[in-house]
Amino acid sequence: SDKLVALFLHDNYARKHKSSGAWMSEYRTQTKNLPPNADPMEGVPIVSNNNNFAKGQPSTLLSYNDAKTLFHEMGHGHHGMLSNANFGRLASTNVLTDFVELPSQLFEHWLSQPEVLKKHAKHFETGEPISDELLQKIKAAEKFNQGFETVEYAACALFDMAVHMIEDYDDGFDLGDFEAKQMERMGMPKGIVMRHRPTHFQHLFSSSHYAAGYYVYMWAQVLDADVFAAFEESGNVFDPDVASKARQYIYSSGNTEAPDELFRSFRGRDPDIKFLLEKLGLANN
């Protein structure tokens, strides 16, 4: 199609005074709710991806994790650019936190596909594509240490909920003691600690947005693993029919329907955790 659907900007390199991390921004959110005689261009979204890659000379080289960040933020970008809602308040990434990381984490799956890496992961001097041997190592590394990482993350998510269930704090409240008792209650293995200790757990205290909601990243993993399985089941991870459904129910709908209904419309059922467990190597195929 030659129809303009979005304007996209990317600010990829670190520089002085720039905020750290990576994020997607919207300078204008998609909408169809325009005044009479308004220029239709006013409803076209303007989306940017912002990263902090170290700019090199003569070439900028990305690590695999950098590339994963690039794909992750592009997933958010597509959520904004492909939005197709009547009202801006229901468009783009204006969805429940449970759902907002699905488009971004889903997009990460295509980075590891051999067709993508063979095309883009090339030696910066010779142009030689990544070797099959290295592709196999990357694939094998995806399941390395996942038991440890799952436990340290889940401990944070459960602690987050526990600390926000306390109704009253007195002057004698000891956060360290509360943490220790919670870890004991969970049966936390002695060799693993929380990924984020309470006193620097910014997701909990920097704003109310993620308060008691740190679990959403793992819930989004359940969703993205299940959605990507639909592509794999088609026999082609680039299947246009499955991609069209993903665009309709994941990337374009915003908050025009409840997220659980959007998932059922795409998959025909509720999410199944088995796809995430298989992806992490915590269950057999």
C-alpha positions as YAML, in Angstrom:
chain: A
units: angstrom
residues:
- id: 1
  name: SER
  ca: [0.00, 0.00, 0.00]
- id: 2
  name: ASP
  ca: [1.15, 3.55, -0.69]
- id: 3
  name: LYS
  ca: [-0.96, 5.01, 2.14]
- id: 4
  name: LEU
  ca: [0.99, 7.01, 4.71]
- id: 5
  name: VAL
  ca: [0.38, 5.46, 8.14]
- id: 6
  name: ALA
  ca: [3.07, 7.10, 10.30]
- id: 7
  name: LEU
  ca: [6.14, 9.26, 10.52]
- id: 8
  name: PHE
  ca: [9.08, 7.58, 12.25]
- id: 9
  name: LEU
  ca: [12.14, 9.18, 13.85]
- id: 10
  name: HIS
  ca: [15.05, 7.44, 15.50]
- id: 11
  name: ASP
  ca: [17.58, 8.88, 17.93]
- id: 12
  name: ASN
  ca: [20.01, 6.02, 18.38]
- id: 13
  name: TYR
  ca: [23.24, 7.38, 19.85]
- id: 14
  name: ALA
  ca: [24.27, 8.33, 23.35]
- id: 15
  name: ARG
  ca: [25.26, 11.94, 23.95]
- id: 16
  name: LYS
  ca: [25.85, 14.32, 26.81]
- id: 17
  name: HIS
  ca: [22.76, 15.13, 28.90]
- id: 18
  name: LYS
  ca: [20.59, 12.56, 27.11]
- id: 19
  name: SER
  ca: [18.49, 10.35, 29.37]
- id: 20
  name: SER
  ca: [19.82, 6.84, 29.84]
- id: 21
  name: GLY
  ca: [18.13, 3.67, 28.65]
- id: 22
  name: ALA
  ca: [15.92, 3.10, 25.63]
- id: 23
  name: TRP
  ca: [12.33, 4.12, 25.02]
- id: 24
  name: MET
  ca: [9.62, 4.86, 22.48]
- id: 25
  name: SER
  ca: [8.05, 8.30, 22.31]
- id: 26
  name: GLU
  ca: [5.07, 9.76, 20.48]
- id: 27
  name: TYR
  ca: [4.99, 13.36, 19.34]
- id: 28
  name: ARG
  ca: [1.52, 12.80, 17.96]
- id: 29
  name: THR
  ca: [-0.79, 9.85, 18.67]
- id: 30
  name: GLN
  ca: [-2.89, 8.29, 15.93]
- id: 31
  name: THR
  ca: [-6.53, 9.37, 15.90]
- id: 32
  name: LYS
  ca: [-9.52, 9.55, 13.57]
- id: 33
  name: ASN
  ca: [-11.35, 11.99, 15.83]
- id: 34
  name: LEU
  ca: [-10.49, 15.17, 13.93]
- id: 35
  name: PRO
  ca: [-12.43, 18.43, 13.63]
- id: 36
  name: PRO
  ca: [-14.42, 19.04, 10.44]
- id: 37
  name: ASN
  ca: [-12.26, 20.03, 7.49]
- id: 38
  name: ALA
  ca: [-9.08, 19.14, 9.40]
- id: 39
  name: ASP
  ca: [-6.08, 17.97, 7.44]
- id: 40
  name: PRO
  ca: [-6.05, 14.12, 7.66]
- id: 41
  name: MET
  ca: [-2.32, 14.43, 8.29]
- id: 42
  name: GLU
  ca: [-3.21, 15.59, 11.81]
- id: 43
  name: GLY
  ca: [-4.32, 12.05, 12.61]
- id: 44
  name: VAL
  ca: [-1.11, 10.41, 11.40]
- id: 45
  name: PRO
  ca: [1.12, 9.34, 14.34]
- id: 46
  name: ILE
  ca: [4.63, 10.68, 14.79]
- id: 47
  name: VAL
  ca: [6.70, 8.06, 16.62]
- id: 48
  name: SER
  ca: [10.32, 7.97, 17.72]
- id: 49
  name: ASN
  ca: [12.63, 5.29, 19.05]
- id: 50
  name: ASN
  ca: [15.37, 6.47, 21.38]
- id: 51
  name: ASN
  ca: [18.45, 4.42, 22.20]
- id: 52
  name: ASN
  ca: [21.87, 5.01, 23.73]
- id: 53
  name: PHE
  ca: [24.24, 3.11, 21.50]
- id: 54
  name: ALA
  ca: [27.92, 4.11, 21.55]
- id: 55
  name: LYS
  ca: [28.67, 5.74, 18.21]
- id: 56
  name: GLY
  ca: [31.82, 4.28, 16.67]
- id: 57
  name: GLN
  ca: [34.28, 5.31, 13.99]
- id: 58
  name: PRO
  ca: [34.17, 4.45, 11.17]
- id: 59
  name: SER
  ca: [31.33, 2.02, 12.01]
- id: 60
  name: THR
  ca: [28.95, 1.64, 14.91]
- id: 61
  name: LEU
  ca: [28.83, -1.99, 16.02]
- id: 62
  name: LEU
  ca: [25.97, -3.38, 18.08]
- id: 63
  name: SER
  ca: [26.23, -6.23, 20.53]
- id: 64
  name: TYR
  ca: [23.55, -8.89, 20.41]
- id: 65
  name: ASN
  ca: [21.92, -7.30, 23.45]
- id: 66
  name: ASP
  ca: [22.01, -3.90, 21.71]
- id: 67
  name: ALA
  ca: [20.28, -5.43, 18.71]
- id: 68
  name: LYS
  ca: [17.68, -6.96, 21.03]
- id: 69
  name: THR
  ca: [17.03, -3.52, 22.50]
- id: 70
  name: LEU
  ca: [16.69, -2.12, 18.96]
- id: 71
  name: PHE
  ca: [14.07, -4.74, 18.09]
- id: 72
  name: HIS
  ca: [12.28, -4.29, 21.44]
- id: 73
  name: GLU
  ca: [11.83, -0.56, 20.98]
- id: 74
  name: MET
  ca: [10.86, -1.07, 17.34]
- id: 75
  name: GLY
  ca: [8.07, -3.32, 18.62]
- id: 76
  name: HIS
  ca: [6.81, -0.42, 20.72]
- id: 77
  name: GLY
  ca: [7.27, 1.79, 17.67]
- id: 78
  name: HIS
  ca: [5.10, -0.49, 15.55]
- id: 79
  name: HIS
  ca: [2.47, -0.42, 18.29]
- id: 80
  name: GLY
  ca: [2.28, 3.33, 17.78]
- id: 81
  name: MET
  ca: [2.74, 3.46, 14.02]
- id: 82
  name: LEU
  ca: [0.22, 0.75, 13.14]
- id: 83
  name: SER
  ca: [-2.45, 2.02, 15.52]
- id: 84
  name: ASN
  ca: [-5.94, 2.14, 14.01]
- id: 85
  name: ALA
  ca: [-8.30, 3.53, 16.64]
- id: 86
  name: ASN
  ca: [-10.97, 6.20, 16.48]
- id: 87
  name: PHE
  ca: [-9.81, 8.05, 19.57]
- id: 88
  name: GLY
  ca: [-6.28, 8.95, 20.62]
- id: 89
  name: ARG
  ca: [-6.97, 8.06, 24.25]
- id: 90
  name: LEU
  ca: [-7.55, 4.45, 23.15]
- id: 91
  name: ALA
  ca: [-4.84, 4.32, 20.49]
- id: 92
  name: SER
  ca: [-1.27, 3.07, 20.30]
- id: 93
  name: THR
  ca: [0.39, 2.14, 23.61]
- id: 94
  name: ASN
  ca: [-2.48, 3.50, 25.73]
- id: 95
  name: VAL
  ca: [-3.24, -0.02, 26.89]
- id: 96
  name: LEU
  ca: [-3.13, -1.85, 30.19]
- id: 97
  name: THR
  ca: [0.38, -2.42, 31.48]
- id: 98
  name: ASP
  ca: [-0.26, -6.17, 31.29]
- id: 99
  name: PHE
  ca: [-0.44, -5.85, 27.52]
- id: 100
  name: VAL
  ca: [1.93, -3.00, 26.63]
- id: 101
  name: GLU
  ca: [5.08, -5.13, 26.60]
- id: 102
  name: LEU
  ca: [3.58, -7.79, 24.30]
- id: 103
  name: PRO
  ca: [4.20, -5.90, 21.01]
- id: 104
  name: SER
  ca: [7.79, -5.08, 22.01]
- id: 105
  name: GLN
  ca: [8.79, -8.48, 23.38]
- id: 106
  name: LEU
  ca: [7.08, -10.25, 20.49]
- id: 107
  name: PHE
  ca: [9.17, -8.28, 18.01]
- id: 108
  name: GLU
  ca: [12.37, -9.49, 19.71]
- id: 109
  name: HIS
  ca: [11.68, -13.03, 18.49]
- id: 110
  name: TRP
  ca: [12.56, -12.12, 14.90]
- id: 111
  name: LEU
  ca: [16.07, -10.99, 15.82]
- id: 112
  name: SER
  ca: [17.20, -14.55, 16.47]
- id: 113
  name: GLN
  ca: [15.81, -15.93, 13.22]
- id: 114
  name: PRO
  ca: [18.62, -17.19, 10.93]
- id: 115
  name: GLU
  ca: [17.16, -15.36, 7.93]
- id: 116
  name: VAL
  ca: [17.39, -12.05, 9.79]
- id: 117
  name: LEU
  ca: [20.85, -12.58, 11.23]
- id: 118
  name: LYS
  ca: [22.25, -13.84, 7.92]
- id: 119
  name: LYS
  ca: [21.02, -10.67, 6.26]
- id: 120
  name: HIS
  ca: [22.06, -8.13, 8.87]
- id: 121
  name: ALA
  ca: [24.73, -9.68, 11.15]
- id: 122
  name: LYS
  ca: [27.66, -9.25, 8.81]
- id: 123
  name: HIS
  ca: [31.35, -8.56, 9.39]
- id: 124
  name: PHE
  ca: [31.74, -4.80, 9.25]
- id: 125
  name: GLU
  ca: [34.88, -5.01, 7.08]
- id: 126
  name: THR
  ca: [34.43, -8.06, 4.86]
- id: 127
  name: GLY
  ca: [30.63, -8.21, 4.68]
- id: 128
  name: GLU
  ca: [30.77, -11.93, 5.52]
- id: 129
  name: PRO
  ca: [27.47, -13.09, 7.09]
- id: 130
  name: ILE
  ca: [27.38, -14.67, 10.52]
- id: 131
  name: SER
  ca: [28.47, -18.32, 10.47]
- id: 132
  name: ASP
  ca: [26.16, -21.27, 11.08]
- id: 133
  name: GLU
  ca: [28.37, -22.28, 14.00]
- id: 134
  name: LEU
  ca: [27.87, -18.94, 15.73]
- id: 135
  name: LEU
  ca: [24.13, -19.07, 15.01]
- id: 136
  name: GLN
  ca: [23.97, -22.42, 16.80]
- id: 137
  name: LYS
  ca: [25.83, -20.97, 19.79]
- id: 138
  name: ILE
  ca: [23.43, -18.02, 19.98]
- id: 139
  name: LYS
  ca: [20.49, -20.42, 19.88]
- id: 140
  name: ALA
  ca: [21.97, -22.60, 22.62]
- id: 141
  name: ALA
  ca: [22.74, -19.58, 24.82]
- id: 142
  name: GLU
  ca: [19.08, -18.52, 24.85]
- id: 143
  name: LYS
  ca: [18.34, -21.14, 27.51]
- id: 144
  name: PHE
  ca: [21.48, -20.61, 29.57]
- id: 145
  name: ASN
  ca: [20.90, -19.63, 33.20]
- id: 146
  name: GLN
  ca: [17.15, -19.23, 32.72]
- id: 147
  name: GLY
  ca: [16.30, -21.03, 35.95]
- id: 148
  name: PHE
  ca: [18.40, -18.55, 37.93]
- id: 149
  name: GLU
  ca: [17.03, -15.53, 36.06]
- id: 150
  name: THR
  ca: [13.44, -16.69, 36.43]
- id: 151
  name: VAL
  ca: [13.80, -17.09, 40.19]
- id: 152
  name: GLU
  ca: [15.52, -13.73, 40.77]
- id: 153
  name: TYR
  ca: [12.85, -11.97, 38.69]
- id: 154
  name: ALA
  ca: [9.89, -13.81, 40.22]
- id: 155
  name: ALA
  ca: [11.19, -13.00, 43.71]
- id: 156
  name: CYS
  ca: [11.11, -9.29, 42.85]
- id: 157
  name: ALA
  ca: [7.60, -9.52, 41.42]
- id: 158
  name: LEU
  ca: [6.28, -11.35, 44.49]
- id: 159
  name: PHE
  ca: [8.07, -9.01, 46.89]
- id: 160
  name: ASP
  ca: [6.60, -6.06, 45.01]
- id: 161
  name: MET
  ca: [3.09, -7.36, 45.59]
- id: 162
  name: ALA
  ca: [3.78, -8.20, 49.23]
- id: 163
  name: VAL
  ca: [5.16, -4.79, 50.16]
- id: 164
  name: HIS
  ca: [2.23, -3.02, 48.52]
- id: 165
  name: MET
  ca: [-0.24, -5.13, 50.51]
- id: 166
  name: ILE
  ca: [0.95, -3.63, 53.80]
- id: 167
  name: GLU
  ca: [-1.73, -1.19, 54.93]
- id: 168
  name: ASP
  ca: [0.17, 0.64, 57.68]
- id: 169
  name: TYR
  ca: [3.83, 1.37, 58.36]
- id: 170
  name: ASP
  ca: [5.01, 2.47, 61.78]
- id: 171
  name: ASP
  ca: [8.27, 4.20, 62.66]
- id: 172
  name: GLY
  ca: [9.83, 0.88, 63.55]
- id: 173
  name: PHE
  ca: [9.25, -0.73, 60.17]
- id: 174
  name: ASP
  ca: [12.44, -2.44, 58.97]
- id: 175
  name: LEU
  ca: [12.49, -2.96, 55.20]
- id: 176
  name: GLY
  ca: [15.50, -5.29, 55.38]
- id: 177
  name: ASP
  ca: [13.79, -7.48, 57.96]
- id: 178
  name: PHE
  ca: [10.61, -7.51, 55.86]
- id: 179
  name: GLU
  ca: [12.64, -8.58, 52.82]
- id: 180
  name: ALA
  ca: [14.31, -11.41, 54.73]
- id: 181
  name: LYS
  ca: [10.98, -12.72, 56.01]
- id: 182
  name: GLN
  ca: [9.46, -12.59, 52.53]
- id: 183
  name: MET
  ca: [12.39, -14.49, 51.02]
- id: 184
  name: GLU
  ca: [12.01, -17.13, 53.73]
- id: 185
  name: ARG
  ca: [8.26, -17.36, 53.07]
- id: 186
  name: MET
  ca: [8.90, -17.88, 49.35]
- id: 187
  name: GLY
  ca: [11.58, -20.49, 49.96]
- id: 188
  name: MET
  ca: [14.16, -18.40, 48.13]
- id: 189
  name: PRO
  ca: [17.28, -20.52, 47.34]
- id: 190
  name: LYS
  ca: [20.29, -19.35, 49.35]
- id: 191
  name: GLY
  ca: [22.41, -18.93, 46.23]
- id: 192
  name: ILE
  ca: [20.07, -16.40, 44.61]
- id: 193
  name: VAL
  ca: [19.09, -12.88, 45.65]
- id: 194
  name: MET
  ca: [16.46, -10.51, 44.32]
- id: 195
  name: ARG
  ca: [17.43, -8.91, 41.01]
- id: 196
  name: HIS
  ca: [16.60, -5.52, 42.52]
- id: 197
  name: ARG
  ca: [17.04, -5.03, 46.26]
- id: 198
  name: PRO
  ca: [14.20, -3.01, 47.84]
- id: 199
  name: THR
  ca: [16.14, 0.19, 48.52]
- id: 200
  name: HIS
  ca: [17.05, 0.68, 44.85]
- id: 201
  name: PHE
  ca: [14.02, -1.00, 43.25]
- id: 202
  name: GLN
  ca: [13.02, 2.03, 41.16]
- id: 203
  name: HIS
  ca: [10.05, 0.31, 39.53]
- id: 204
  name: LEU
  ca: [8.39, 0.22, 42.95]
- id: 205
  name: PHE
  ca: [8.98, 3.74, 44.17]
- id: 206
  name: SER
  ca: [9.85, 6.12, 41.32]
- id: 207
  name: SER
  ca: [6.17, 6.32, 40.35]
- id: 208
  name: SER
  ca: [2.88, 4.56, 40.98]
- id: 209
  name: HIS
  ca: [2.76, 3.11, 37.47]
- id: 210
  name: TYR
  ca: [4.57, -0.14, 38.25]
- id: 211
  name: ALA
  ca: [3.58, -0.34, 41.92]
- id: 212
  name: ALA
  ca: [2.52, -3.97, 42.50]
- id: 213
  name: GLY
  ca: [2.93, -4.39, 38.74]
- id: 214
  name: TYR
  ca: [6.51, -5.50, 38.20]
- id: 215
  name: TYR
  ca: [5.15, -8.91, 37.24]
- id: 216
  name: VAL
  ca: [3.95, -7.55, 33.89]
- id: 217
  name: TYR
  ca: [7.21, -8.27, 32.08]
- id: 218
  name: MET
  ca: [6.97, -11.98, 32.80]
- id: 219
  name: TRP
  ca: [3.25, -12.02, 32.00]
- id: 220
  name: ALA
  ca: [4.12, -10.39, 28.66]
- id: 221
  name: GLN
  ca: [6.64, -13.20, 28.15]
- id: 222
  name: VAL
  ca: [3.81, -15.70, 28.53]
- id: 223
  name: LEU
  ca: [1.85, -13.80, 25.88]
- id: 224
  name: ASP
  ca: [4.71, -13.20, 23.42]
- id: 225
  name: ALA
  ca: [5.91, -16.82, 23.53]
- id: 226
  name: ASP
  ca: [2.37, -18.02, 22.84]
- id: 227
  name: VAL
  ca: [1.82, -15.51, 20.01]
- id: 228
  name: PHE
  ca: [5.13, -16.33, 18.34]
- id: 229
  name: ALA
  ca: [4.25, -20.02, 18.57]
- id: 230
  name: ALA
  ca: [1.39, -19.24, 16.17]
- id: 231
  name: PHE
  ca: [3.95, -18.12, 13.59]
- id: 232
  name: GLU
  ca: [6.03, -21.25, 14.18]
- id: 233
  name: GLU
  ca: [2.98, -23.49, 13.90]
- id: 234
  name: SER
  ca: [2.26, -21.99, 10.48]
- id: 235
  name: GLY
  ca: [5.60, -23.34, 9.24]
- id: 236
  name: ASN
  ca: [6.82, -19.85, 8.37]
- id: 237
  name: VAL
  ca: [7.74, -17.25, 11.02]
- id: 238
  name: PHE
  ca: [7.11, -14.60, 8.35]
- id: 239
  name: ASP
  ca: [3.69, -15.99, 7.39]
- id: 240
  name: PRO
  ca: [1.66, -13.06, 5.97]
- id: 241
  name: ASP
  ca: [-1.70, -14.37, 7.18]
- id: 242
  name: VAL
  ca: [-0.56, -14.76, 10.78]
- id: 243
  name: ALA
  ca: [1.23, -11.40, 10.52]
- id: 244
  name: SER
  ca: [-2.00, -9.80, 9.33]
- id: 245
  name: LYS
  ca: [-3.83, -11.15, 12.39]
- id: 246
  name: ALA
  ca: [-1.03, -9.94, 14.67]
- id: 247
  name: ARG
  ca: [-1.29, -6.50, 13.14]
- id: 248
  name: GLN
  ca: [-5.05, -6.42, 13.63]
- id: 249
  name: TYR
  ca: [-5.29, -7.76, 17.16]
- id: 250
  name: ILE
  ca: [-1.93, -6.82, 18.73]
- id: 251
  name: TYR
  ca: [-0.40, -3.84, 16.97]
- id: 252
  name: SER
  ca: [-3.42, -1.88, 15.67]
- id: 253
  name: SER
  ca: [-6.23, -2.22, 18.21]
- id: 254
  name: GLY
  ca: [-4.80, -0.18, 21.07]
- id: 255
  name: ASN
  ca: [-7.26, -0.23, 23.95]
- id: 256
  name: THR
  ca: [-10.38, -0.42, 21.78]
- id: 257
  name: GLU
  ca: [-11.04, -3.92, 23.13]
- id: 258
  name: ALA
  ca: [-10.08, -5.65, 26.35]
- id: 259
  name: PRO
  ca: [-6.61, -7.23, 25.99]
- id: 260
  name: ASP
  ca: [-7.82, -10.70, 26.95]
- id: 261
  name: GLU
  ca: [-10.40, -10.51, 24.16]
- id: 262
  name: LEU
  ca: [-7.77, -9.35, 21.68]
- id: 263
  name: PHE
  ca: [-5.60, -12.31, 22.60]
- id: 264
  name: ARG
  ca: [-8.49, -14.74, 22.19]
- id: 265
  name: SER
  ca: [-9.32, -13.19, 18.82]
- id: 266
  name: PHE
  ca: [-5.75, -13.83, 17.69]
- id: 267
  name: ARG
  ca: [-5.14, -17.24, 19.24]
- id: 268
  name: GLY
  ca: [-8.65, -18.63, 19.62]
- id: 269
  name: ARG
  ca: [-8.12, -19.42, 23.32]
- id: 270
  name: ASP
  ca: [-6.58, -18.13, 26.55]
- id: 271
  name: PRO
  ca: [-2.78, -17.88, 26.92]
- id: 272
  name: ASP
  ca: [-0.87, -21.08, 27.68]
- id: 273
  name: ILE
  ca: [2.28, -20.88, 29.82]
- id: 274
  name: LYS
  ca: [3.81, -23.99, 28.24]
- id: 275
  name: PHE
  ca: [5.28, -21.99, 25.35]
- id: 276
  name: LEU
  ca: [7.27, -19.76, 27.70]
- id: 277
  name: LEU
  ca: [8.48, -22.74, 29.76]
- id: 278
  name: GLU
  ca: [9.65, -24.46, 26.57]
- id: 279
  name: LYS
  ca: [11.32, -21.28, 25.34]
- id: 280
  name: LEU
  ca: [13.25, -20.94, 28.62]
- id: 281
  name: GLY
  ca: [14.21, -24.61, 28.66]
- id: 282
  name: LEU
  ca: [12.20, -25.18, 31.84]
- id: 283
  name: ALA
  ca: [9.92, -27.76, 30.21]
- id: 284
  name: ASN
  ca: [10.35, -30.26, 27.40]
- id: 285
  name: ASN
  ca: [8.77, -29.69, 24.01]
...
